[in-house]
mmCIF file of C-alpha atoms and ligand atoms in Angstrom:
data_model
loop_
_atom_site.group_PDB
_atom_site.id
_atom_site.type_symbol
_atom_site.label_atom_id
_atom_site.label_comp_id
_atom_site.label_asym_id
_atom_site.label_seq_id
_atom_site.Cartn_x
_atom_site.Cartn_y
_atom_site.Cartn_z
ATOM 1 C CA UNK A 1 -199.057 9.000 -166.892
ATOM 2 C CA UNK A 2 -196.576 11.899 -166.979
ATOM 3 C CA UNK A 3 -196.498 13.440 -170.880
ATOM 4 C CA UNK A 4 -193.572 15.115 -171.457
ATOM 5 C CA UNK A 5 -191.648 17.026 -174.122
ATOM 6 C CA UNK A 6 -188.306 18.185 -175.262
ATOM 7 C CA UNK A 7 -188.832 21.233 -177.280
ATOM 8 C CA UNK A 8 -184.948 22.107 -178.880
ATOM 9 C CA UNK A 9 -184.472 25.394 -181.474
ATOM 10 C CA UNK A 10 -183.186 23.892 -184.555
ATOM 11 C CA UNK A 11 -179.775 25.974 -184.006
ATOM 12 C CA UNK A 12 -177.257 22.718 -184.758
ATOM 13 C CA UNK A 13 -175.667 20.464 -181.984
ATOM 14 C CA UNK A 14 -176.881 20.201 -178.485
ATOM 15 C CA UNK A 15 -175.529 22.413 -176.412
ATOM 16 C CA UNK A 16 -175.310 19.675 -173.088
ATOM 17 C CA UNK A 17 -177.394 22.056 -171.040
ATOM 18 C CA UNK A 18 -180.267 21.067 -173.684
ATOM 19 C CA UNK A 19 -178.932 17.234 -173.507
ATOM 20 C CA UNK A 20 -179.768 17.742 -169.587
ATOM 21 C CA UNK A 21 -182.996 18.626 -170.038
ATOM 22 C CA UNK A 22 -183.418 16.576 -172.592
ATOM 23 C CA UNK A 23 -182.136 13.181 -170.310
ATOM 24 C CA UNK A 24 -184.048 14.968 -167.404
ATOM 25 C CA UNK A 25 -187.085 14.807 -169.183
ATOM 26 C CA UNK A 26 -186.412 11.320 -170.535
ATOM 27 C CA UNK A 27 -185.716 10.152 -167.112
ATOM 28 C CA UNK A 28 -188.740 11.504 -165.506
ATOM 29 C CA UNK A 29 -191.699 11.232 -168.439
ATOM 30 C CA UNK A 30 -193.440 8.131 -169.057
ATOM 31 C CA UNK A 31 -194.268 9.778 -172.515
ATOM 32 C CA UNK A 32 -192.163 11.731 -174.269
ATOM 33 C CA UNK A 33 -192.380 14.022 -177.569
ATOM 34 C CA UNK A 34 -189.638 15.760 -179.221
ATOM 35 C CA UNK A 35 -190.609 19.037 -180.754
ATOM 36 C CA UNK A 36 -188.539 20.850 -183.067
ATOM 37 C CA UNK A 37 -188.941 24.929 -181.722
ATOM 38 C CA UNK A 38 -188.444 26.693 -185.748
ATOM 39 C CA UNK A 39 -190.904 29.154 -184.938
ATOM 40 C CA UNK A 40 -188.581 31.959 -185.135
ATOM 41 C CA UNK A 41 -186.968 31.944 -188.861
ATOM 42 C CA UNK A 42 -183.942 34.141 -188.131
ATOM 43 C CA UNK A 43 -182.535 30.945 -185.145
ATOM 44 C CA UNK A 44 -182.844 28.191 -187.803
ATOM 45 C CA UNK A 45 -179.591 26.749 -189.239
ATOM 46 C CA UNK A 46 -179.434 24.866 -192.044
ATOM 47 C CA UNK A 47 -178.817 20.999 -191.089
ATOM 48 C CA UNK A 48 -179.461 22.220 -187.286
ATOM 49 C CA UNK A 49 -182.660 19.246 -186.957
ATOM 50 C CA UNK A 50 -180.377 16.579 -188.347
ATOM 51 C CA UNK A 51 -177.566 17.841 -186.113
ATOM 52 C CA UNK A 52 -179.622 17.045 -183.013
ATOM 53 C CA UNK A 53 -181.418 14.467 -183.987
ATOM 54 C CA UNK A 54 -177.810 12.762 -184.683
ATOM 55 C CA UNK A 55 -176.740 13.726 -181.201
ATOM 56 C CA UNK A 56 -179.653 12.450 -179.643
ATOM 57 C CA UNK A 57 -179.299 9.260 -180.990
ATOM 58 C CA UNK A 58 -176.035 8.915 -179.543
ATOM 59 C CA UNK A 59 -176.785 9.987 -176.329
ATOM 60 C CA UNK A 60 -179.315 6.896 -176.586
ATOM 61 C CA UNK A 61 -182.335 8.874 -176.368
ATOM 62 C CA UNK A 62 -185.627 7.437 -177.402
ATOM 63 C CA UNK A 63 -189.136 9.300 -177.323
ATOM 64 C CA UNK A 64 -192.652 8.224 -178.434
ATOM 65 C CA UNK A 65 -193.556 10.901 -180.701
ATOM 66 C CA UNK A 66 -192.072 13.041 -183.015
ATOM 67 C CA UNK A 67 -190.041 14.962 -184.165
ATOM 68 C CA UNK A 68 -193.169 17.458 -184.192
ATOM 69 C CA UNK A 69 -191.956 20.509 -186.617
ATOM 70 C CA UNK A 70 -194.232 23.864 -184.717
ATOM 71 C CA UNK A 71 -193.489 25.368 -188.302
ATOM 72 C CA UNK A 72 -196.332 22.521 -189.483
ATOM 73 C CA UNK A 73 -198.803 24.029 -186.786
ATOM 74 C CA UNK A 74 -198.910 27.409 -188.182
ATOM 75 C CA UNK A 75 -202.376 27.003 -188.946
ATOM 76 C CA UNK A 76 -203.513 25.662 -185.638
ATOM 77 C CA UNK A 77 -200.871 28.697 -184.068
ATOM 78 C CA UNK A 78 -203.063 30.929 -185.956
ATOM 79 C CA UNK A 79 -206.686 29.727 -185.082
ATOM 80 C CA UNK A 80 -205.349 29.626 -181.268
ATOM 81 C CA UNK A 81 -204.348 33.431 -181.912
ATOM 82 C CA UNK A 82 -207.885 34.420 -183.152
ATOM 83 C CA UNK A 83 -209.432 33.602 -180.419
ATOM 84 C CA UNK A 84 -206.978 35.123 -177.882
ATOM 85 C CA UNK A 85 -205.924 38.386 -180.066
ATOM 86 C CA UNK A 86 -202.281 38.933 -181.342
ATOM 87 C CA UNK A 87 -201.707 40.515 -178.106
ATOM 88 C CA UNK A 88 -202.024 38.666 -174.513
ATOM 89 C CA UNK A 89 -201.113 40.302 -171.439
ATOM 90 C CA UNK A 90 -198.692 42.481 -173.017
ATOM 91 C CA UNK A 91 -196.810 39.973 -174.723
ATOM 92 C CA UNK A 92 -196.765 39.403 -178.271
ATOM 93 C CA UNK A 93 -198.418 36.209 -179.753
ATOM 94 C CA UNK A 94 -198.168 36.558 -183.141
ATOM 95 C CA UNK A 95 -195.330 38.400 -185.371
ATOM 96 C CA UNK A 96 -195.872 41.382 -188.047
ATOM 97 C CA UNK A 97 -194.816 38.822 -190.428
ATOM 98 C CA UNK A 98 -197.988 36.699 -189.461
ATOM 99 C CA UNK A 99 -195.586 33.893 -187.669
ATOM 100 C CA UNK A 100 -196.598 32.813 -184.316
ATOM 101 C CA UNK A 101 -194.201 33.557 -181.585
ATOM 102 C CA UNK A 102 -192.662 30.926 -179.155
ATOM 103 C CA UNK A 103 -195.331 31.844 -176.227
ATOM 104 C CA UNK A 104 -198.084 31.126 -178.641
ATOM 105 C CA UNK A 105 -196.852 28.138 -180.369
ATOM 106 C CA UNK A 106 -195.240 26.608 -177.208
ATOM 107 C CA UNK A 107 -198.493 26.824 -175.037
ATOM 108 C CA UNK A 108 -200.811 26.064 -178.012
ATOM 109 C CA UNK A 109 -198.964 22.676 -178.842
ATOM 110 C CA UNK A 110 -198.378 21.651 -175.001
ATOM 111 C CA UNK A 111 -202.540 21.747 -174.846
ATOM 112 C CA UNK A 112 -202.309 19.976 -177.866
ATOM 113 C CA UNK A 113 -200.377 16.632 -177.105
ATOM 114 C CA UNK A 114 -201.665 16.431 -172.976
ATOM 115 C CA UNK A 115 -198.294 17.399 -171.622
ATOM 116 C CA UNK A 116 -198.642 17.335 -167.766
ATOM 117 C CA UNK A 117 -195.045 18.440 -167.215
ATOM 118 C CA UNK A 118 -193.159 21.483 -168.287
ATOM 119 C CA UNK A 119 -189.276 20.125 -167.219
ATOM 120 C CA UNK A 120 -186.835 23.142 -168.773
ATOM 121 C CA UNK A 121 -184.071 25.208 -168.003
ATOM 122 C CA UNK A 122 -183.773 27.932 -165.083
ATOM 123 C CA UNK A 123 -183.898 30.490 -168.223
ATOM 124 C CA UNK A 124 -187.342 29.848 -169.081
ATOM 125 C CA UNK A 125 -188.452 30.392 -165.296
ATOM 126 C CA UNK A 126 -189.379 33.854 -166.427
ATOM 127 C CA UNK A 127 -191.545 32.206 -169.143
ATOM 128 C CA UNK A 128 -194.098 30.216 -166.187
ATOM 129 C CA UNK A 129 -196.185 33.055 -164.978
ATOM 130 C CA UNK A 130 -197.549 34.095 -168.788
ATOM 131 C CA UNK A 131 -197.461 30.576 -170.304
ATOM 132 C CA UNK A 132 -199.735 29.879 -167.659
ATOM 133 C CA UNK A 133 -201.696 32.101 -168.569
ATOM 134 C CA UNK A 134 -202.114 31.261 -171.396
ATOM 135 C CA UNK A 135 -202.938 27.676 -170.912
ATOM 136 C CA UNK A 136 -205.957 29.235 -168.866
ATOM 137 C CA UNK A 137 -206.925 31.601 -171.246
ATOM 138 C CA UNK A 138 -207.372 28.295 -173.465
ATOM 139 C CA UNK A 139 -209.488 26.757 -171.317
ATOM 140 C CA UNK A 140 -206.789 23.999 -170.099
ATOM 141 C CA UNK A 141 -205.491 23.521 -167.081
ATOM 142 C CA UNK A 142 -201.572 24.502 -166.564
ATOM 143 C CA UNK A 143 -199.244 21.920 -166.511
ATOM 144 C CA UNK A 144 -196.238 21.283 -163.627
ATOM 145 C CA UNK A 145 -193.253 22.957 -164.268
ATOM 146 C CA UNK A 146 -190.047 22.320 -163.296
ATOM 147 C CA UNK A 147 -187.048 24.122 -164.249
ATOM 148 C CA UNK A 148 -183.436 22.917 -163.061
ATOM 149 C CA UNK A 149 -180.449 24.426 -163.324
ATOM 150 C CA UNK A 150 -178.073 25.318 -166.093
ATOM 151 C CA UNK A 151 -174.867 24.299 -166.737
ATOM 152 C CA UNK A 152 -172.264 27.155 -166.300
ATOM 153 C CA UNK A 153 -168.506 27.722 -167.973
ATOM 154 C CA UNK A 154 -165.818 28.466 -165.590
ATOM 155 C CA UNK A 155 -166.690 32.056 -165.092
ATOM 156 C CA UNK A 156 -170.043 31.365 -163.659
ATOM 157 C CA UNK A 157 -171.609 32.088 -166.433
ATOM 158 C CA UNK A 158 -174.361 30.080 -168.466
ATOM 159 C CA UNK A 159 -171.687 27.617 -170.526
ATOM 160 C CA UNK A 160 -170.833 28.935 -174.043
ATOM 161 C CA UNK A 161 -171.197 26.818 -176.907
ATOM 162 C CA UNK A 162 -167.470 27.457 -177.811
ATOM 163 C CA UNK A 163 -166.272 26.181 -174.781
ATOM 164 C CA UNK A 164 -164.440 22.920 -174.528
ATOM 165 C CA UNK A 165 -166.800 19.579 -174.639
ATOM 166 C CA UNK A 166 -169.705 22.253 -174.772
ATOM 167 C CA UNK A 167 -171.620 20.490 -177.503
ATOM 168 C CA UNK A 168 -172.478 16.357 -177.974
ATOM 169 C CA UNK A 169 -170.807 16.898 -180.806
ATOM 170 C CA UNK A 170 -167.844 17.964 -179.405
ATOM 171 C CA UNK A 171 -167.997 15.462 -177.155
ATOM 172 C CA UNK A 172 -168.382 12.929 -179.422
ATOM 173 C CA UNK A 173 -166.046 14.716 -181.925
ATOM 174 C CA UNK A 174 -163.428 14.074 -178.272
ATOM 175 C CA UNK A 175 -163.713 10.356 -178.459
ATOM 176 C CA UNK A 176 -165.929 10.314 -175.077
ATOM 177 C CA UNK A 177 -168.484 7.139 -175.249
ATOM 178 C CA UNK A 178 -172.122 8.110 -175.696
ATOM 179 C CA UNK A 179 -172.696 6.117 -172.245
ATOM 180 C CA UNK A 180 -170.282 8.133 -170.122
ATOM 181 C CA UNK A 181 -171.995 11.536 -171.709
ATOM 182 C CA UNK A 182 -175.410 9.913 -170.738
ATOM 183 C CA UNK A 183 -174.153 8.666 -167.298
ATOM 184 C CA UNK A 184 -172.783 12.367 -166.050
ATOM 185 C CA UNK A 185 -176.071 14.354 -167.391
ATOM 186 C CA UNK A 186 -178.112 11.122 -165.519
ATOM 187 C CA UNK A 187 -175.851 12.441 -162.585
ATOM 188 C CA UNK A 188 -177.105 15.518 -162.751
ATOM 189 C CA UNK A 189 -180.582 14.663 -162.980
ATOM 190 C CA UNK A 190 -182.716 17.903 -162.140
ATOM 191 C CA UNK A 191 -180.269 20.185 -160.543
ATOM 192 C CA UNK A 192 -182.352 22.674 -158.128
ATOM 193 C CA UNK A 193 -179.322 25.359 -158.573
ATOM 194 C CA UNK A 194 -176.868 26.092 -161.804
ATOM 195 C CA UNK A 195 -173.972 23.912 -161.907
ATOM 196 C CA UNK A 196 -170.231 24.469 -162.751
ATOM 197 C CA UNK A 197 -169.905 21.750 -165.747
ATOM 198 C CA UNK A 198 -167.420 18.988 -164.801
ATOM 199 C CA UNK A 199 -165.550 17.670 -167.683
ATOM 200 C CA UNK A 200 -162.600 15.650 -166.049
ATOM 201 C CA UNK A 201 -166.322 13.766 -164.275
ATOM 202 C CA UNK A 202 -166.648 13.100 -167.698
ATOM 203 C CA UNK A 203 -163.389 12.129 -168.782
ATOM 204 C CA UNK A 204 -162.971 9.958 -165.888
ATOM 205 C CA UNK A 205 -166.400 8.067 -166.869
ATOM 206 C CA UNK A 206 -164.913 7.782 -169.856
ATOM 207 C CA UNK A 207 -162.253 5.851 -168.689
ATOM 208 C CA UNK A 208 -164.495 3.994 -166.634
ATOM 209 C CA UNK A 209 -166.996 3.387 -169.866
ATOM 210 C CA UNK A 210 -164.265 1.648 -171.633
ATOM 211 C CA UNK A 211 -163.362 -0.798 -168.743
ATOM 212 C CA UNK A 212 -166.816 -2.000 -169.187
ATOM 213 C CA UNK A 213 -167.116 -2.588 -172.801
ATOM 214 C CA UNK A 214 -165.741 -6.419 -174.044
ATOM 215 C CA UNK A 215 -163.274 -6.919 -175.988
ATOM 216 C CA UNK A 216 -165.438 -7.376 -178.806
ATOM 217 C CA UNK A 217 -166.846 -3.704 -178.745
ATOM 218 C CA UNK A 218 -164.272 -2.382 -177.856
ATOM 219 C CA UNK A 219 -162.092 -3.333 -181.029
ATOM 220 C CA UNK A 220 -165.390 -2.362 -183.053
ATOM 221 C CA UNK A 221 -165.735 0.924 -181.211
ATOM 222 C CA UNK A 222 -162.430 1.561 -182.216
ATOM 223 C CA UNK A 223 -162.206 0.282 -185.185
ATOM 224 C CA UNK A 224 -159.442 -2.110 -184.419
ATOM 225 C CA UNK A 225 -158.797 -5.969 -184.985
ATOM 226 C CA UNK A 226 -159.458 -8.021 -181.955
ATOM 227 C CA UNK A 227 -156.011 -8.579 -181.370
ATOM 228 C CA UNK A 228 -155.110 -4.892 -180.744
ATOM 229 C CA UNK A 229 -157.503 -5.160 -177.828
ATOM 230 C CA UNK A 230 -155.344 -5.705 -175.211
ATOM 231 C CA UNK A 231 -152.988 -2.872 -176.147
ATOM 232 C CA UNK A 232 -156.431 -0.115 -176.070
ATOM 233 C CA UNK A 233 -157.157 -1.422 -172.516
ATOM 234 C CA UNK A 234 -154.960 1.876 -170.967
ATOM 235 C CA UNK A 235 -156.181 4.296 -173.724
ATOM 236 C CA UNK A 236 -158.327 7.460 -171.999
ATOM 237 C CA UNK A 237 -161.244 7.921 -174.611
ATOM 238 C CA UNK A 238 -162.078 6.410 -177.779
ATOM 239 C CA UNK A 239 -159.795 8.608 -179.831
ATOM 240 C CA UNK A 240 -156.889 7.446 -177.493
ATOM 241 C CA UNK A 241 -157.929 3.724 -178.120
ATOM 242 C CA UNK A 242 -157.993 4.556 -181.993
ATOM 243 C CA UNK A 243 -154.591 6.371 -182.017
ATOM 244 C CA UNK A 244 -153.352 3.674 -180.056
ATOM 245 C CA UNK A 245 -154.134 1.130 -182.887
ATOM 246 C CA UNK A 246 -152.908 3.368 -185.254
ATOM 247 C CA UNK A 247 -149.585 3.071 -183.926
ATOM 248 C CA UNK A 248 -149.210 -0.361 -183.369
ATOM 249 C CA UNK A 249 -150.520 -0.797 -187.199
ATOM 250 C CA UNK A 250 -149.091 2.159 -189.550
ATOM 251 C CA UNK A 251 -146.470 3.319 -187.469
ATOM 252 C CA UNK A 252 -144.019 6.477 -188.485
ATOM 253 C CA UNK A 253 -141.152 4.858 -189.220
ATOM 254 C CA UNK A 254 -138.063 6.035 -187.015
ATOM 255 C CA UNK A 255 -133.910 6.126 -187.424
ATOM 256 C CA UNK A 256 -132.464 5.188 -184.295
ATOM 257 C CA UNK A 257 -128.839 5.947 -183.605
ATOM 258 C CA UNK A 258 -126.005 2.865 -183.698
ATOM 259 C CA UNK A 259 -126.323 3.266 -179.769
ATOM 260 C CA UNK A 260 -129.627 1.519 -179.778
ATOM 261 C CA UNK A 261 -128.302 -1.747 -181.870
ATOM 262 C CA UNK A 262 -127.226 -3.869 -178.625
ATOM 263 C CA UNK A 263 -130.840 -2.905 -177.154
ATOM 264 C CA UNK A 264 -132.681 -4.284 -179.965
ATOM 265 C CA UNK A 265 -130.011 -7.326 -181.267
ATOM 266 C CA UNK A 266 -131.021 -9.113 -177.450
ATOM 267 C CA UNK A 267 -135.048 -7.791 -178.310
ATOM 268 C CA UNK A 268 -134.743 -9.889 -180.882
ATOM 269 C CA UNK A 269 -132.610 -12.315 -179.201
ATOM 270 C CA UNK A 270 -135.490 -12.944 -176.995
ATOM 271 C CA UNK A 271 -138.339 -13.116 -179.915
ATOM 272 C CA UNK A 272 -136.333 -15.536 -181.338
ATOM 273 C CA UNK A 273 -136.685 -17.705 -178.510
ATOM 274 C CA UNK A 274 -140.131 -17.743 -178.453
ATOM 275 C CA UNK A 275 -140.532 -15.379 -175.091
ATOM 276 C CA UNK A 276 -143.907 -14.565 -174.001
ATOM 277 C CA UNK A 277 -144.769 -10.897 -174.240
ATOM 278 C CA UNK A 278 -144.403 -10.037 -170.375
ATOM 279 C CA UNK A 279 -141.650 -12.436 -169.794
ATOM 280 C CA UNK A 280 -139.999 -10.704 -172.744
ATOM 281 C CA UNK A 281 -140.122 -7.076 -171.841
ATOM 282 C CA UNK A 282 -139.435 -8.101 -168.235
ATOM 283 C CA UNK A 283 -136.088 -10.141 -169.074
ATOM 284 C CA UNK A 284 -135.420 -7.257 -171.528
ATOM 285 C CA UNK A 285 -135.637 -4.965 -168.536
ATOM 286 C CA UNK A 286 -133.381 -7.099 -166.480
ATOM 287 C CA UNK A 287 -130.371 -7.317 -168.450
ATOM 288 C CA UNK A 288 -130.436 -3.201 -169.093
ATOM 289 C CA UNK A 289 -132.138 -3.039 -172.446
ATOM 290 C CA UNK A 290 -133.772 0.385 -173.163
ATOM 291 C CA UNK A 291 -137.428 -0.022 -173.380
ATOM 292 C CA UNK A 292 -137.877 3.286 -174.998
ATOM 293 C CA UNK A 293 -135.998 2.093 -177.908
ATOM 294 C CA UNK A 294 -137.812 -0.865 -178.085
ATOM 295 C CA UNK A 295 -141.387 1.386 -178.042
ATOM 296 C CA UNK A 296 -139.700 3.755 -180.401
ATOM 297 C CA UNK A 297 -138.800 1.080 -183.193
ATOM 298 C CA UNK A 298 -142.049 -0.648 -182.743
ATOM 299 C CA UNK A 299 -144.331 2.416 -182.682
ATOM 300 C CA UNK A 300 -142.598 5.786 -184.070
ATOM 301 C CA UNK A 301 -143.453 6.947 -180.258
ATOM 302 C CA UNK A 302 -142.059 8.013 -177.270
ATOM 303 C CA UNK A 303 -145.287 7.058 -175.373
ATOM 304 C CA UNK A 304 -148.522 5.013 -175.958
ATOM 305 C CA UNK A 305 -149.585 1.553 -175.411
ATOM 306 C CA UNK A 306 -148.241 -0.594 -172.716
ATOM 307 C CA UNK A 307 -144.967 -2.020 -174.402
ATOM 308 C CA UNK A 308 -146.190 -5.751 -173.819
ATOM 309 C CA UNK A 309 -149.362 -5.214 -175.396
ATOM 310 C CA UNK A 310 -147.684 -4.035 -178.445
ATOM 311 C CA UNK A 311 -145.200 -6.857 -178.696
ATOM 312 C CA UNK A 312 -148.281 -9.142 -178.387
ATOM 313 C CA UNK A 313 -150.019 -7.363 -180.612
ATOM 314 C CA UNK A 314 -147.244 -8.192 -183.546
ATOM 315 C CA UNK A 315 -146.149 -11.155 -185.360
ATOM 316 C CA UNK A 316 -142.487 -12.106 -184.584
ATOM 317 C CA UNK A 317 -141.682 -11.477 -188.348
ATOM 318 C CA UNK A 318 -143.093 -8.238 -188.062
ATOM 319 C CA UNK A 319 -141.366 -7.007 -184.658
ATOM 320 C CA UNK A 320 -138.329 -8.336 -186.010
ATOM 321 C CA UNK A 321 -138.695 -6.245 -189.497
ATOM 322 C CA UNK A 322 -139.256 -2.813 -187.226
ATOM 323 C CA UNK A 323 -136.420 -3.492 -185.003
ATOM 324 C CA UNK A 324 -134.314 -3.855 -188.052
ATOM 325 C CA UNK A 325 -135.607 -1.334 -190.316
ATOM 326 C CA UNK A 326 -135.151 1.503 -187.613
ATOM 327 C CA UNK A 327 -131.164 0.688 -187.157
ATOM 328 C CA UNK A 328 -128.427 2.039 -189.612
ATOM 329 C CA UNK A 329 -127.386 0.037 -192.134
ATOM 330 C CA UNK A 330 -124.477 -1.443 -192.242
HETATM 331 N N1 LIG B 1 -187.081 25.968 -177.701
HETATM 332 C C1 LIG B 1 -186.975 26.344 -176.318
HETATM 333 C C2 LIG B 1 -185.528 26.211 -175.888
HETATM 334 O O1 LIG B 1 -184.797 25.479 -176.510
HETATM 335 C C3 LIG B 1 -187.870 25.450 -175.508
HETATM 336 C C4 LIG B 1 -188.200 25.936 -174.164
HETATM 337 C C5 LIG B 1 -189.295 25.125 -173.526
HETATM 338 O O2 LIG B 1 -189.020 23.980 -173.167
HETATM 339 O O3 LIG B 1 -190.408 25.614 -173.423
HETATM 340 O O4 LIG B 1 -185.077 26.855 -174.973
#
C-alpha cells in the first residue's frame, strides 16, 4: 500500500504548482494524508487553511486522513529533537524560539503516519539527501521520493502567484470548471522536467468541460433557468455562461435610432406569426433585416449568445416589449 501525503504551508490559495503535487500525489497514493506545514509562524496567513482546504474541495480532492496541523505535534517535534540534538548535520532542527523547524517536523511526522512515498516539487530536491538522514538517524527506513517538475511563468521562471490563473482561486474566481482544472494538472501527472504552464490547455478544457455537463447542471452551474440553456451552450467558461444569462434576463436597456424601426416592425412581424426561433432569424436574414439590431434590442449587446437561442429563450410578449421599448417614440 503506497501512504502518501500532501504537506501545503498554510499561506492562502493553492498556488497550482501545489494543486499538481497535490493531484500527483492523489493519483499515485493508495493512502493519502493532508498535513497542514504551520511550523514556521512568520508564513501563516490568517484564513490561509480554510483557503486551501476550499480549493481542494473544488478541485475534487479527497484524502483519508487529516487535515494533520504539525503545530499540534510540537510535543512529539520536541521529544524527536532530544534524542537527535537541536543540531543534525549542520542543519538546524529546532528554532531559538523552541519551535521545530520544517526538517524536523516534516521527517518526524512522515515516520509517524508510515508514508512510503515522498512525491514533491523539484524545489525540495535539495531537501532528500538530509531528510534522509534523518529518517535513519530515527531508526526508520527512508521513504521513495519523487520530485516532478514545477510549473514556470512565461519567463522561465518558477510561476508567480500574481500571475494570471496562478492560484485555484483564481481559477475558479475565472469561471473555469473544477473538472477542466483537475483534468490539465491529471495531464501533467509527474512531470520529470519544469513545465511552461498552459492556460489556453486550460481554457480550451474548459470549453470542452461544459460540452459535457447536461443541461440540467449546466443551468445550475450557472445559475440559470433551464430554459436559458440552450443560449449558454457557446459561452467559453462559466462566467461567460453566467453573463450570458444575464443578458438575456436583465438586459441594459438600449435607444436605437428610427433607422432600425423597419428591422424590428418585420421581427415582430414574424413573432407574430408564430415562427420558430431558427426559421425566424433565418427568414429575418433573408429579407435584409439587421440582426445586430435585433441582438441589440433584445440584449443591450453588440455580441453574446447565439441570436436564436435568445429569441427562444423569450416569451413572444416579452421580445415584442424589447423590440418596442428600444425604438423612439412616436
Ligand atoms: N510545506 C512544504 C511545501 O509546501 C512541504 C514540502 C514537502 O512536501 O515536504 O513546500
Amino acid at each position: 500500500m503506497k501512504r502518501v501525503r500532501f504537506a501545503p504551508s498554510p499561506t492562502g490559495s493553492l498556488h497550482v504548482g501545489n494543486a499538481l503535487s497535490a493531484v500527483a500525489n492523489r493519483e499515485f497514493g493508495d493512502w493519502l494524508l493532508l498535513r497542514i506545514d504551520d511550523t514556521d509562524p512568520a508564513r501563516n496567513v490568517a484564513g490561509g487553511e480554510e483557503e486551501l482546504l476550499r480549493d481542494l474541495e473544488w478541485l475534487g480532492l479527497e484524502w483519508d486522513e487529516g487535515p494533520v496541523r504539525q503545530s499540534g505535534r510540537r510535543e512529539r517535534h520536541l521529544e524527536a529533537a532530544a534524542q537527535l540534538g537541536e543540531r543534525f548535520d549542520g542543519t538546524t532542527l529546532v528554532r531559538e524560539d523552541g519551535t521545530p523547524t520544517y526538517h524536523l517536523a516534516s521527517v518526524v511526522d512522515d515516520v509517524d503516519f508510515g508514508i512510503t512515498h515522498v512525491i514533491r516539487g523539484n524545489d525540495h530536491r535539495p531537501n532528500e539527501a538530509i531528510h534522509r538522514r534523518l529518517f535513519e538517524a530515527l531508526g526508520a527506513s527512508p521513504p521513495e521520493f519523487v520530485h516532478h517538475g514545477l510549473i514556470l511563468g512565461e519567463d522561465g521562471k518558477k510561476l508567480s502567484k500574481r500571475a494570471e490563473g496562478a492560484t485555484v482561486a483564481s481559477l475558479r474566481e475565472a469561471g473555469i470548471p473544477a473538472e477542466a482544472a483537475r483534468s490539465y494538472l491529471e495531464e501533467l501527472g509527474l512531470p520529470k522536467h519544469d513545465v511552461h504552464y498552459d492556460l489556453p490547455r486550460i481554457r480550451r478544457l474548459a470549453i470542452e468541460a461544459i460540452g459535457a455537463m447536461s443541461d440540467d447542471e449546466l443551468a445550475e452551474r450557472a445559475g440559470a433557468p433551464a430554459a436559458l440553456v440552450p443560449a449558454l451552450r457557446g459561452a467559453r467558461d462559466l462566467n461567460e455562461a453566467r453573463d450570458y444569462a444575464r443578458s438575456i434576463l436583465e438586459p441594459d436597456p438600449v435607444d436605437l435610432p428610427e433607422a432600425s424601426r423597419p428591422t424590428l416592425e418585420r421581427f415582430a412581424e414574424l413573432l407574430g406569426a408564430n415562427a420558430e426561433a431558427h426559421a425566424l432569424i433565418r427568414e429575418l436574414k433573408a429579407v435584409g433585416g439587421d440582426l445586430k439590431t435585433v441582438r441589440l434590442a433584445l440584449t443591450g449587446r453588440e455580441r453574446g449568445p447565439e441570436l436564436w437561442a435568445v429569441v427562444q429563450a423569450l416569451s413572444r410578449e416579452e421580445a415584442l416589449r424589447r423590440a418596442q421599448r428600444s425604438l423612439p417614440q412616436r
